[in-house]
Coordinates of C-alpha atoms in Angstrom, one line a residue:
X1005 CA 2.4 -14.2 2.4
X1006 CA 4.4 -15.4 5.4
X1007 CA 3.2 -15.5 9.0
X1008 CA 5.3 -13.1 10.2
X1009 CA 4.5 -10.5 7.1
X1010 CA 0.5 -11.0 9.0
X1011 CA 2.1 -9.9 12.2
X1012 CA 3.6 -6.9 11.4
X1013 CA 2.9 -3.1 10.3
X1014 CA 5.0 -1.9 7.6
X1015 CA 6.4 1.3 7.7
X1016 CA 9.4 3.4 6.3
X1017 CA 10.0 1.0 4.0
X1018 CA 10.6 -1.5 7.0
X1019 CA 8.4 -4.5 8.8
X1020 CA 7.7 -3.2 12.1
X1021 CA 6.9 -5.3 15.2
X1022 CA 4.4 -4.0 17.7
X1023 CA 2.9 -5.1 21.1
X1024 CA -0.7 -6.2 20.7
X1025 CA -2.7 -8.1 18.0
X1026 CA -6.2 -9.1 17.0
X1027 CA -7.4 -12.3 15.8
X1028 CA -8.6 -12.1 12.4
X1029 CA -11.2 -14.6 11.4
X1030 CA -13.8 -15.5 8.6
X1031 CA -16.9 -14.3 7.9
X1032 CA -17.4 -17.7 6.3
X1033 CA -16.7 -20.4 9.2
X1034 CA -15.2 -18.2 11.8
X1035 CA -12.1 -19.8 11.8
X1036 CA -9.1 -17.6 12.8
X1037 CA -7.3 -16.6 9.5
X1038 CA -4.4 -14.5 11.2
X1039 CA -3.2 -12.1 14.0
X1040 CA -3.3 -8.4 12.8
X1041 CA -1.3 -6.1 14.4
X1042 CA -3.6 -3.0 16.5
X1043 CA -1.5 0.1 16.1
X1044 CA -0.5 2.0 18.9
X1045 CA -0.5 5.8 18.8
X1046 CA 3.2 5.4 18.9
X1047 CA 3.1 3.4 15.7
X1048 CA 1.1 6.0 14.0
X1049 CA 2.9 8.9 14.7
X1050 CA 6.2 6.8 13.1
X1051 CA 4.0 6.4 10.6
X1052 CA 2.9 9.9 9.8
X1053 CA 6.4 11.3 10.1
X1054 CA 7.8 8.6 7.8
X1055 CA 5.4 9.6 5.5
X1056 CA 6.5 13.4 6.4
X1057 CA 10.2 13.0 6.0
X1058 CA 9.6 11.3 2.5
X1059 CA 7.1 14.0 1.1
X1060 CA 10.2 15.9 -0.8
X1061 CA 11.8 12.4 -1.9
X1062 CA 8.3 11.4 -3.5
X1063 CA 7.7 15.0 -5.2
X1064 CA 11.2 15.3 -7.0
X1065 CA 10.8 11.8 -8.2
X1066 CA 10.2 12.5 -12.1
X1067 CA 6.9 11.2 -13.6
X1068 CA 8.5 8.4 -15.7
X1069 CA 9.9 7.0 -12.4
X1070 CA 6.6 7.2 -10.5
X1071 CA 5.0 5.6 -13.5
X1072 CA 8.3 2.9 -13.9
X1073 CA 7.2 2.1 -9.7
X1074 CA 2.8 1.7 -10.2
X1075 CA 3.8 -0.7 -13.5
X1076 CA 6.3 -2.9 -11.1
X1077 CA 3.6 -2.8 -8.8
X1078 CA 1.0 -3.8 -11.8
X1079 CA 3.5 -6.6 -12.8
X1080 CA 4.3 -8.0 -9.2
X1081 CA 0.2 -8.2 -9.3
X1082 CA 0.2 -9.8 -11.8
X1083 CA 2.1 -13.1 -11.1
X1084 CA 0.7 -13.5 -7.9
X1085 CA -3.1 -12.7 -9.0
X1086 CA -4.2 -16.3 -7.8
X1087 CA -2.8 -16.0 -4.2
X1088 CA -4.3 -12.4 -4.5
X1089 CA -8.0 -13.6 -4.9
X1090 CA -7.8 -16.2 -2.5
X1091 CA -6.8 -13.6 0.2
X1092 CA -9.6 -11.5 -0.5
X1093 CA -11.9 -14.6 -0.8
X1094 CA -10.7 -15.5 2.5
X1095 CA -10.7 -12.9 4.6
X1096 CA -13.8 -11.0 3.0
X1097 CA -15.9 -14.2 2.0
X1098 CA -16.0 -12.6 -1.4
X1099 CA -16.5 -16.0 -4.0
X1100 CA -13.6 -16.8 -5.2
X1101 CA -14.8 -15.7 -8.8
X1102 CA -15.6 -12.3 -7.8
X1103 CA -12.5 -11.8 -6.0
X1104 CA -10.6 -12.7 -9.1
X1105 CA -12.4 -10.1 -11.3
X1106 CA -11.5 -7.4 -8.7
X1107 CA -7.8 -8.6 -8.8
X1108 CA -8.1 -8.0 -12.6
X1109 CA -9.3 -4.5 -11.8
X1110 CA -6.7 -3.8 -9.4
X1111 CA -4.1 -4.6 -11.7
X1112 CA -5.7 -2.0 -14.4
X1113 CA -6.0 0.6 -11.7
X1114 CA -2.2 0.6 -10.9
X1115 CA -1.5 0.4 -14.9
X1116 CA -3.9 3.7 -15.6
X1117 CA -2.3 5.0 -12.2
X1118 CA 1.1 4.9 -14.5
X1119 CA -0.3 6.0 -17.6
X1120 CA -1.8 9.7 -15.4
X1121 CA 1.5 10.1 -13.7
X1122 CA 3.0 11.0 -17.4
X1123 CA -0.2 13.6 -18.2
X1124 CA -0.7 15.7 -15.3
X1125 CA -0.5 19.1 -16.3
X1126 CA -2.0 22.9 -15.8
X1127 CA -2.8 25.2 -18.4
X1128 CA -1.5 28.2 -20.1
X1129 CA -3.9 31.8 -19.2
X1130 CA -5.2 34.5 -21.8
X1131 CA -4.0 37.3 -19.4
X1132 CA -4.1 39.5 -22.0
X1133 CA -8.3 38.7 -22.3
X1134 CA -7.8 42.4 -19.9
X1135 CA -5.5 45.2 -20.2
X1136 CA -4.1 44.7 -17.3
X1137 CA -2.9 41.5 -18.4
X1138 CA -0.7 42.9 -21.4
X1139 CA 2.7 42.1 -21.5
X1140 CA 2.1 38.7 -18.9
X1141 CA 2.3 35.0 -19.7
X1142 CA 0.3 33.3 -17.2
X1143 CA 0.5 29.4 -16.5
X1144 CA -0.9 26.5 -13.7
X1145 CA 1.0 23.5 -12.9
X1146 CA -0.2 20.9 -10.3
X1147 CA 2.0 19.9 -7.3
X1148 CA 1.9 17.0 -4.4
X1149 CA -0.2 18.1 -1.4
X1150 CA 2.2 15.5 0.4
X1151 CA 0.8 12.9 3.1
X1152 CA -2.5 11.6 2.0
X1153 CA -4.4 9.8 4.7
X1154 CA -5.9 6.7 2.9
X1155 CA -8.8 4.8 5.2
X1156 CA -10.5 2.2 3.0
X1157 CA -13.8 -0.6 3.6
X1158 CA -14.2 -4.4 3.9
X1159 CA -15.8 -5.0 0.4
X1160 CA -12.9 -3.5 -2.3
X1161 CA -10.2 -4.5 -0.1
X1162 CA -7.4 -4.5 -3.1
X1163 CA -9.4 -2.2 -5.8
X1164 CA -10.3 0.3 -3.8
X1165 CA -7.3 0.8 -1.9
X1166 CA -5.5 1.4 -5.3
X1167 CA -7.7 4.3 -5.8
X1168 CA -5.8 5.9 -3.2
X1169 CA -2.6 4.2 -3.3
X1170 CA -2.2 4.9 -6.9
X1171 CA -3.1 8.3 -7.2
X1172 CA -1.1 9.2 -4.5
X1173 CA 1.8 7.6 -6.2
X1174 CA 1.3 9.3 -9.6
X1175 CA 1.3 13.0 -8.3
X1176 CA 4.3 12.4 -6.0
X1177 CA 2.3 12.5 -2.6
X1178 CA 3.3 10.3 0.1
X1179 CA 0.9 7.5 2.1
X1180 CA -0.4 6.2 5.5
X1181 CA -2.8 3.9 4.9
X1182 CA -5.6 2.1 7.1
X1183 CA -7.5 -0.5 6.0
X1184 CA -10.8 -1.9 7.3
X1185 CA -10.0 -4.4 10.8
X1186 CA -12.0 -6.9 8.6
X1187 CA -9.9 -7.2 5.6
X1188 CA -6.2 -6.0 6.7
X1189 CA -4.7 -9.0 4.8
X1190 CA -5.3 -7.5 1.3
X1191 CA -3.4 -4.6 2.6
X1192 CA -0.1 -6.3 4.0
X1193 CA -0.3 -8.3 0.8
X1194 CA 0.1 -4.6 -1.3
X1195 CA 2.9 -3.8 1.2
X1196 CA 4.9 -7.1 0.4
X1197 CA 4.4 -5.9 -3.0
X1198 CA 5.5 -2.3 -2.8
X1199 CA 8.1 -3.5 -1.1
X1200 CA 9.9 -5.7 -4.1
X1201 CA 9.7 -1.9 -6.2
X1202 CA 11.3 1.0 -6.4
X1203 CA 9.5 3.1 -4.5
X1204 CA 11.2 5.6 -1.8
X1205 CA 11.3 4.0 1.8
X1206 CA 8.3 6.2 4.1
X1207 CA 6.1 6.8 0.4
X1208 CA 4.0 4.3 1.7
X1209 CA 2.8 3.2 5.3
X1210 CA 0.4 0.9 6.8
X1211 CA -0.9 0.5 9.9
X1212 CA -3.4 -1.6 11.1
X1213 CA -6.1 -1.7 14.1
X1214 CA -8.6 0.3 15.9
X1215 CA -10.5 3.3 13.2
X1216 CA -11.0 5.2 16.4
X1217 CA -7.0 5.4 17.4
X1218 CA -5.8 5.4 14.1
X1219 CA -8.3 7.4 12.1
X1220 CA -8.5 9.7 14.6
X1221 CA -4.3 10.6 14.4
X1222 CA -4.5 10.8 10.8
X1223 CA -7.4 13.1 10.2
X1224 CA -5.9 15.7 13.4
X1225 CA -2.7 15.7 12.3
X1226 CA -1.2 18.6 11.0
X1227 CA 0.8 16.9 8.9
X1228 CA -1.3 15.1 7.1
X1229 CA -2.7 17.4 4.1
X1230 CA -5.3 15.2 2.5
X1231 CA -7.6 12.7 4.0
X1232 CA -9.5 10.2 1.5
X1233 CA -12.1 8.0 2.9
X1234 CA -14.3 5.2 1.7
X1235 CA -16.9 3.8 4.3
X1236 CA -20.0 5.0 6.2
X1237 CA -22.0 8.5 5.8
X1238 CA -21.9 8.8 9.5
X1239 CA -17.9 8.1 9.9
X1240 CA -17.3 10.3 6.5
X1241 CA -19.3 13.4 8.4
X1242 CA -17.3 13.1 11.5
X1243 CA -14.0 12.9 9.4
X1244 CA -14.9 16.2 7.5
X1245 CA -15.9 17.7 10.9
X1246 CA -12.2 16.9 12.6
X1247 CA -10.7 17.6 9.2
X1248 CA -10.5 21.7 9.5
X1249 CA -8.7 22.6 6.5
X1250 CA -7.1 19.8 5.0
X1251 CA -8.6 18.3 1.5
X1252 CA -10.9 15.8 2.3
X1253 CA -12.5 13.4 -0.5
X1254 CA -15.6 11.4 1.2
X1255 CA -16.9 8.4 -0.8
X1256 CA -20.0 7.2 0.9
X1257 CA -23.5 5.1 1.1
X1258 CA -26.0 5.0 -1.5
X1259 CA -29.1 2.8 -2.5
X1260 CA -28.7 2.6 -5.7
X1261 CA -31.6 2.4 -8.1
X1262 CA -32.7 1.3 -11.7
X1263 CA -35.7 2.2 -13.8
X1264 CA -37.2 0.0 -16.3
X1265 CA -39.3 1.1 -19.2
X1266 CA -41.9 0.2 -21.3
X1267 CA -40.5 -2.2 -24.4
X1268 CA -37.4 -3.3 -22.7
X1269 CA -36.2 -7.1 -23.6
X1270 CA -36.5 -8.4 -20.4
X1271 CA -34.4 -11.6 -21.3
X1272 CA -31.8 -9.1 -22.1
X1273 CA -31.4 -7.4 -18.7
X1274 CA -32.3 -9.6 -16.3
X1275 CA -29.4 -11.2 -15.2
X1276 CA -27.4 -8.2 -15.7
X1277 CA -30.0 -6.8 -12.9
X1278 CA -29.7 -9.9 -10.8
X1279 CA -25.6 -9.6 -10.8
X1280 CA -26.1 -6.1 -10.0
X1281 CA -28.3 -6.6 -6.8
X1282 CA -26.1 -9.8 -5.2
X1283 CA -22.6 -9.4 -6.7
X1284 CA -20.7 -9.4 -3.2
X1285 CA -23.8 -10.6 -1.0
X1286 CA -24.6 -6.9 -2.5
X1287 CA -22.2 -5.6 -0.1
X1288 CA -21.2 -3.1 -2.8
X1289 CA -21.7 0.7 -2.7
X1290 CA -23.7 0.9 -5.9
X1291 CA -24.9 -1.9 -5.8
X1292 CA -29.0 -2.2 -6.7
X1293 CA -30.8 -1.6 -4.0
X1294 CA -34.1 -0.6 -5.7
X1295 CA -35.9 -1.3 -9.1
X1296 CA -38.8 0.7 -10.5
X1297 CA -40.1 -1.0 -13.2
X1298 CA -42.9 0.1 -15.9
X1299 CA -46.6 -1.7 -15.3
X1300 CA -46.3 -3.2 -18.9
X1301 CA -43.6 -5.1 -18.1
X1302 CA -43.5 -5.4 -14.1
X1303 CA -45.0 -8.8 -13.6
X1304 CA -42.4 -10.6 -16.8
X1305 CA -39.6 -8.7 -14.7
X1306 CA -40.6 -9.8 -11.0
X1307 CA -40.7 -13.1 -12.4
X1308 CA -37.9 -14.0 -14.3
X1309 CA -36.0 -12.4 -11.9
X1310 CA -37.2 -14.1 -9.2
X1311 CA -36.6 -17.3 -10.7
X1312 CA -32.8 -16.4 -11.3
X1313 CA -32.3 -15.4 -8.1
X1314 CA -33.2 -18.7 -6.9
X1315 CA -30.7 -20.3 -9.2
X1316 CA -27.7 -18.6 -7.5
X1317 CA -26.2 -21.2 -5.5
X1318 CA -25.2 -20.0 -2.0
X1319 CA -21.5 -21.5 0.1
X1320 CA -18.0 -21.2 0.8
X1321 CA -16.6 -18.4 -1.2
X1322 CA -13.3 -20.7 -2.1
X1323 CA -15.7 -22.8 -3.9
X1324 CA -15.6 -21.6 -8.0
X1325 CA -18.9 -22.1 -8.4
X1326 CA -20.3 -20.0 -5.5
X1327 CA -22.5 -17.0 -6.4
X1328 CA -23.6 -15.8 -2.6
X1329 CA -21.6 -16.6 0.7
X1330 CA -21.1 -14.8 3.7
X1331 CA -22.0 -11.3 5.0
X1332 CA -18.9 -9.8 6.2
X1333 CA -20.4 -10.3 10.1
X1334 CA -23.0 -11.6 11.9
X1335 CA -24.7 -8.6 13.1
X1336 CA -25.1 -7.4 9.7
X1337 CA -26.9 -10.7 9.1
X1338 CA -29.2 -10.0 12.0
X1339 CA -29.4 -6.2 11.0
X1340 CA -30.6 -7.4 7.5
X1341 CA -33.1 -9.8 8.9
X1342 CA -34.5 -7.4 10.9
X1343 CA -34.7 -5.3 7.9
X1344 CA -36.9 -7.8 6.2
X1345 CA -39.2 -8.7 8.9
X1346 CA -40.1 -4.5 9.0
X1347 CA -40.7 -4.6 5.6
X1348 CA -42.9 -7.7 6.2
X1349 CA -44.8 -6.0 9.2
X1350 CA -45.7 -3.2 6.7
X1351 CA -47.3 -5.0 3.9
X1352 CA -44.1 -5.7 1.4
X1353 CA -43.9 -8.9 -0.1
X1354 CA -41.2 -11.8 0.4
X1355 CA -40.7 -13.2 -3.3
X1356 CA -37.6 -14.7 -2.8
X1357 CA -34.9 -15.4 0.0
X1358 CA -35.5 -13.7 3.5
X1359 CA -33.8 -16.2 5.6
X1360 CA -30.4 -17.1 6.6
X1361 CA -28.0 -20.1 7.2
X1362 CA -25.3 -19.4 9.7
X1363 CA -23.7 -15.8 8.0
X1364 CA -25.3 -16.4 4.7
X1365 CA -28.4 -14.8 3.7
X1366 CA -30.5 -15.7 0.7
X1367 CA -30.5 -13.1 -1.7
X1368 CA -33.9 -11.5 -0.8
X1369 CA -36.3 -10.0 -3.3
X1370 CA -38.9 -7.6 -1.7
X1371 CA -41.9 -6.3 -3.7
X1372 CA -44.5 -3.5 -2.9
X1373 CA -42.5 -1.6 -0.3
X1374 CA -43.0 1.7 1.4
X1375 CA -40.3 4.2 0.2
X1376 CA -39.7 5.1 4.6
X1377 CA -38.7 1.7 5.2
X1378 CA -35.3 1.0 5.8
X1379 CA -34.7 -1.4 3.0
X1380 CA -35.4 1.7 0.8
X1381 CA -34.6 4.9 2.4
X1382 CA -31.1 3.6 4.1
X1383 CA -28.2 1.6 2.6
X1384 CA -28.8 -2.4 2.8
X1385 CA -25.5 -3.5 2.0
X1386 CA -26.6 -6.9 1.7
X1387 CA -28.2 -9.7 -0.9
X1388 CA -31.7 -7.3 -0.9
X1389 CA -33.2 -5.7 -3.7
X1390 CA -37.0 -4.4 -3.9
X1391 CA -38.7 -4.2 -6.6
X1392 CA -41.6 -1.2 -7.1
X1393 CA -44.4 -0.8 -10.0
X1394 CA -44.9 2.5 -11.7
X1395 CA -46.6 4.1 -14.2
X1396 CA -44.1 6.4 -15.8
X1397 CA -40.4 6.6 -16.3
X1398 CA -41.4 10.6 -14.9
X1399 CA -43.0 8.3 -11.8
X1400 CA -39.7 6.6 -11.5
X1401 CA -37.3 9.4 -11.4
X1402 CA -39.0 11.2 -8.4
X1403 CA -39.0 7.9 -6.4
X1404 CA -35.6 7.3 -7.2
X1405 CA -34.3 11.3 -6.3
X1406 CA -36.4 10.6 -3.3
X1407 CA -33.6 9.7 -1.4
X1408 CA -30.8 10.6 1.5
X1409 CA -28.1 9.3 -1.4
X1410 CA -26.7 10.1 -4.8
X1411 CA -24.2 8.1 -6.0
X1412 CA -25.2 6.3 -9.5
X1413 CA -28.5 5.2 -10.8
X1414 CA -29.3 3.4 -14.3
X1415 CA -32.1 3.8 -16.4
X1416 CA -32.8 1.0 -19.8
X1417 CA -35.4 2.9 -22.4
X1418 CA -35.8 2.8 -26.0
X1419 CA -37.0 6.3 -25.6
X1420 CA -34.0 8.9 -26.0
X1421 CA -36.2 11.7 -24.8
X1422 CA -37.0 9.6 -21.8
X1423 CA -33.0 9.1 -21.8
X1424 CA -32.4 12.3 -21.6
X1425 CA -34.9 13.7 -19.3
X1426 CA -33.3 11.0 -16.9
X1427 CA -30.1 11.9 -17.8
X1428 CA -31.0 15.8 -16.8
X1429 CA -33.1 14.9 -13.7
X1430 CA -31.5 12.3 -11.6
X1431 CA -29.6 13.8 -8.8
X1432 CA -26.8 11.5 -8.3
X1433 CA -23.2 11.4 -9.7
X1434 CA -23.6 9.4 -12.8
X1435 CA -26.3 8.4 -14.9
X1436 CA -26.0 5.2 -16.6
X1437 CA -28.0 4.9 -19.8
X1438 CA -29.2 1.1 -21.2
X1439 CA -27.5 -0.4 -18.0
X1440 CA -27.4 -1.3 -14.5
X1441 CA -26.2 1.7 -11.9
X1442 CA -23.6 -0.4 -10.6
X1443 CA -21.9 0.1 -13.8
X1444 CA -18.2 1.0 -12.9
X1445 CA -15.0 1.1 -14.7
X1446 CA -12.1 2.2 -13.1
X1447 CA -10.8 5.3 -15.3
X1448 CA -14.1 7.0 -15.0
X1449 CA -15.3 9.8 -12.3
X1450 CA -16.8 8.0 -9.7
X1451 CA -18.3 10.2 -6.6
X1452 CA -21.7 11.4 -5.4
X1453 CA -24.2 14.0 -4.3
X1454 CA -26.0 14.5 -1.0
X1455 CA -25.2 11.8 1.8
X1456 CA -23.3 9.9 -1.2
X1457 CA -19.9 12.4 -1.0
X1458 CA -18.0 14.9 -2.3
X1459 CA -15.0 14.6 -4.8
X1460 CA -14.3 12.1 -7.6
X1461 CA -12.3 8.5 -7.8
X1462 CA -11.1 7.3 -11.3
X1463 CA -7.3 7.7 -11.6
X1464 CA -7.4 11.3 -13.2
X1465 CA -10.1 12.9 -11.3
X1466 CA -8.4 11.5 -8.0
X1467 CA -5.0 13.2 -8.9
X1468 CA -7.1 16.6 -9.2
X1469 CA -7.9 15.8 -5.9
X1470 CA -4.6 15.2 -4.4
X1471 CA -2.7 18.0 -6.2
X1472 CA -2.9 21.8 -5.3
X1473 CA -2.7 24.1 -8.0
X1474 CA -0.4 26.7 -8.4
X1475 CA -0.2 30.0 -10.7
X1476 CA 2.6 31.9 -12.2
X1477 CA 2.8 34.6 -14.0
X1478 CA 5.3 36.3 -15.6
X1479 CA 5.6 40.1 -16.1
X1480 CA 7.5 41.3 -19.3
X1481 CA 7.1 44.9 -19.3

């Protein structure tokens, strides 16, 4: 990426220079990584009509060609997946090894992007299921919505701006796109990309700066027809309250839990649970947040993962064999350390971690915590997971529903009835059975309940989401 790609927005097809910048610098050392272009309102409206003008390019472009354009795009990824990770890792203090298994899944997500472009479809009607349907051949088809509004988080700065990029792509909509301040660079380093393909000029715009200036334009806008948003509960409500009618597909906070039985093999799942709760500095939407684990085998559990949490080895996140570096800024260091010392002040017990060095903070394992504390009841978003004794699997499930949130949970038994039962009772989006609820692969429904959402990521489901439906019927009498 050159320096003068950093200092520029990119839209109908074209680099565009704008007035004022912001200096982009690491969560890791703070040293200043770039200068990031801050959108004007001028900027965005260019971007929004772009987007506009190229609506009817993008929707008579056949399927085979919008699939031909996500598999360059897949491709381009591909060759460059080093210099990929090491952006992420840089701007987002990912380690470096994490940040090269999201490239990997960004790369998939544009190549199942391709493969859904070729299968959307409607459905043919029964019209004659009622007499007045006689003599009628009913049929669905989907069609573009046209400009999706795609405004995406620090922590999946590649991956999960493919599950809007993509989807859009594959039914034929056009894009504006604004990516968190924090991690732009991912972003402009999709744009280089798109632009080496054959994809229309105004399909895809980005602009970069201030949520409240830009956010604000695209979820007004008239034009505009969809608005797809990853972040915070509190920005997601105010984005469906400014929305009016447009679609709008919210994916939001959780705390994230797991419930372990009675006769689990601890060796088994323990550092499956530990990668769960500080994959990211646990700055992961489903990532675990809370464990409630069966009396028989709560103290073997508390220990051994204790013990691998304070194996993880903690530093710069270019470093290969880094598990945990920085939070993504330092307030949400101090937020989390406040966080702790409540949890302390009520009676919950420190067993690992719960202290910092400069913007890293040791992955922290709580035990015996009030379910009104913040480090249960809210989304941490950082290296801290409690973990909660209980009786009964039945015990669990009501702590775990006991929540604002609803996005996955995960559940290991050897009993299926207990299995079940969860699977049945858990008020979330998506039960995962025999493993760890931050369980995620990227072809599958992903969405929540409650504060967690509404509507569904994974390639197919997002189409459905960014395609209108339309009937026809025809009368042969």
């Amino acid at each position: 990426m050159t320096e003068t790609l950093k200092k520029k927005l990119f839209i109908n097809g074209k680099w565009q220079a704008t007035e004022h910048f912001t200096k982009l610098v690491s969560p890791y050392n703070g040293k200043v990584l770039a200068e990031i272009p801050s959108a004007s309102m001028e900027d965005v409206e260019l971007a929004i009509e772009s987007a506009h003008q190229a609506r009817k390019t993008m929707a008579a472009l056949p399927s085979h060609k919008r699939a031909a354009i996500l598999e360059q795009l897949a491709g381009l990824l591909e060759s460059r997946k080093e210099e990929a990770a090491e952006i992420i890792a840089k701007e987002a203090a990912k380690p470096i090894k994490t940040a090269m298994v999201e490239v990997a899944r960004t790369i998939a997500t544009y190549k199942f992007a391709a493969e859904e472009a070729k299968r959307i479809h409607g459905e043919t009607l029964t019209m004659d299921a009622t007499a007045d349907g006689e003599g009628r051949i009913g049929y669905t088809v989907r069609e573009p919505i046209g400009v999706l509004g795609a405004i995406t988080p620090f922590n999946f700065p590649m991956n999960l701006v493919a599950h809007k990029v993509g989807p859009a792509i594959a039914a034929g909509n056009t894009i504006v796109l604004k990516p968190a301040s924090q991690t732009p660079l991912s972003s402009i380093f999709l744009a280089e990309l798109l632009a080496e393909t054959d994809l229309p000029a105004g399909a895809f715009n980005l602009v970069t700066g201030s949520g409240s200036v830009i956010g604000d334009q695209l979820v007004t806008d008239s034009r505009v027809k969809s608005i797809s948003f990853t972040g915070s509960p509190a920005v997601g409500i105010g984005i469906r309250n400014k929305a009016g009618l447009k679609k709008v597909s919210l994916e939001l906070g959780s705390n994230a839990a797991v419930i372990v039985d009675k006769g689990i093999n601890i060796d088994k799942i323990i550092q499956r649970c530990v990668s769960a709760a500080f994959a990211f500095q646990g700055q992961v939407c489903i990532s675990l947040q809370r464990a409630y684990v069966h009396e028989d085998v709560y103290d073997e559990f508390v220990q051994k993962f204790t013990a691998a949490t304070n194996s993880l080895k903690l530093g710069d996140s270019l470093d290969p064999s880094v598990d945990i570096s920085a939070l993504i800024s330092p307030g949400d260091v101090k937020r989390s350390l406040d966080w702790i010392g409540e949890a302390k002040q009520h009676g919950a017990v420190v067993a690992a971690g719960g202290k910092s060095e400069g913007n890293i903070l040791h992955p922290t394992v709580l035990l015996e915590v009030d379910s009104k504390l913040k480090v249960s009841c809210q989304e941490v978003f950082a290296p801290i997971v409690l973990i909660n004794k209980v009786s009964s699997v039945e015990e669990a499930i009501d702590l775990v529903n006991d929540s604002q949130f609803g996005l996955q949970a995960g559940i290991y038994t050897e009993n299926i009835n207990l299995a079940l039962s969860a699977a049945e009772k858990l008020e979330v989006g998506g039960v995962i059975i025999n493993d760890i609820p931050t369980y995620r692969v990227d072809n599958m429904p992903y969405g929540g309940v409650k504060k967690s959402g509404t509507g569904r990521e994974g390639l197919k489901y997002a189409i459905e989401e960014m395609t209108e439906m339309k009937l026809i019927i025809f009368n042969r009498n």
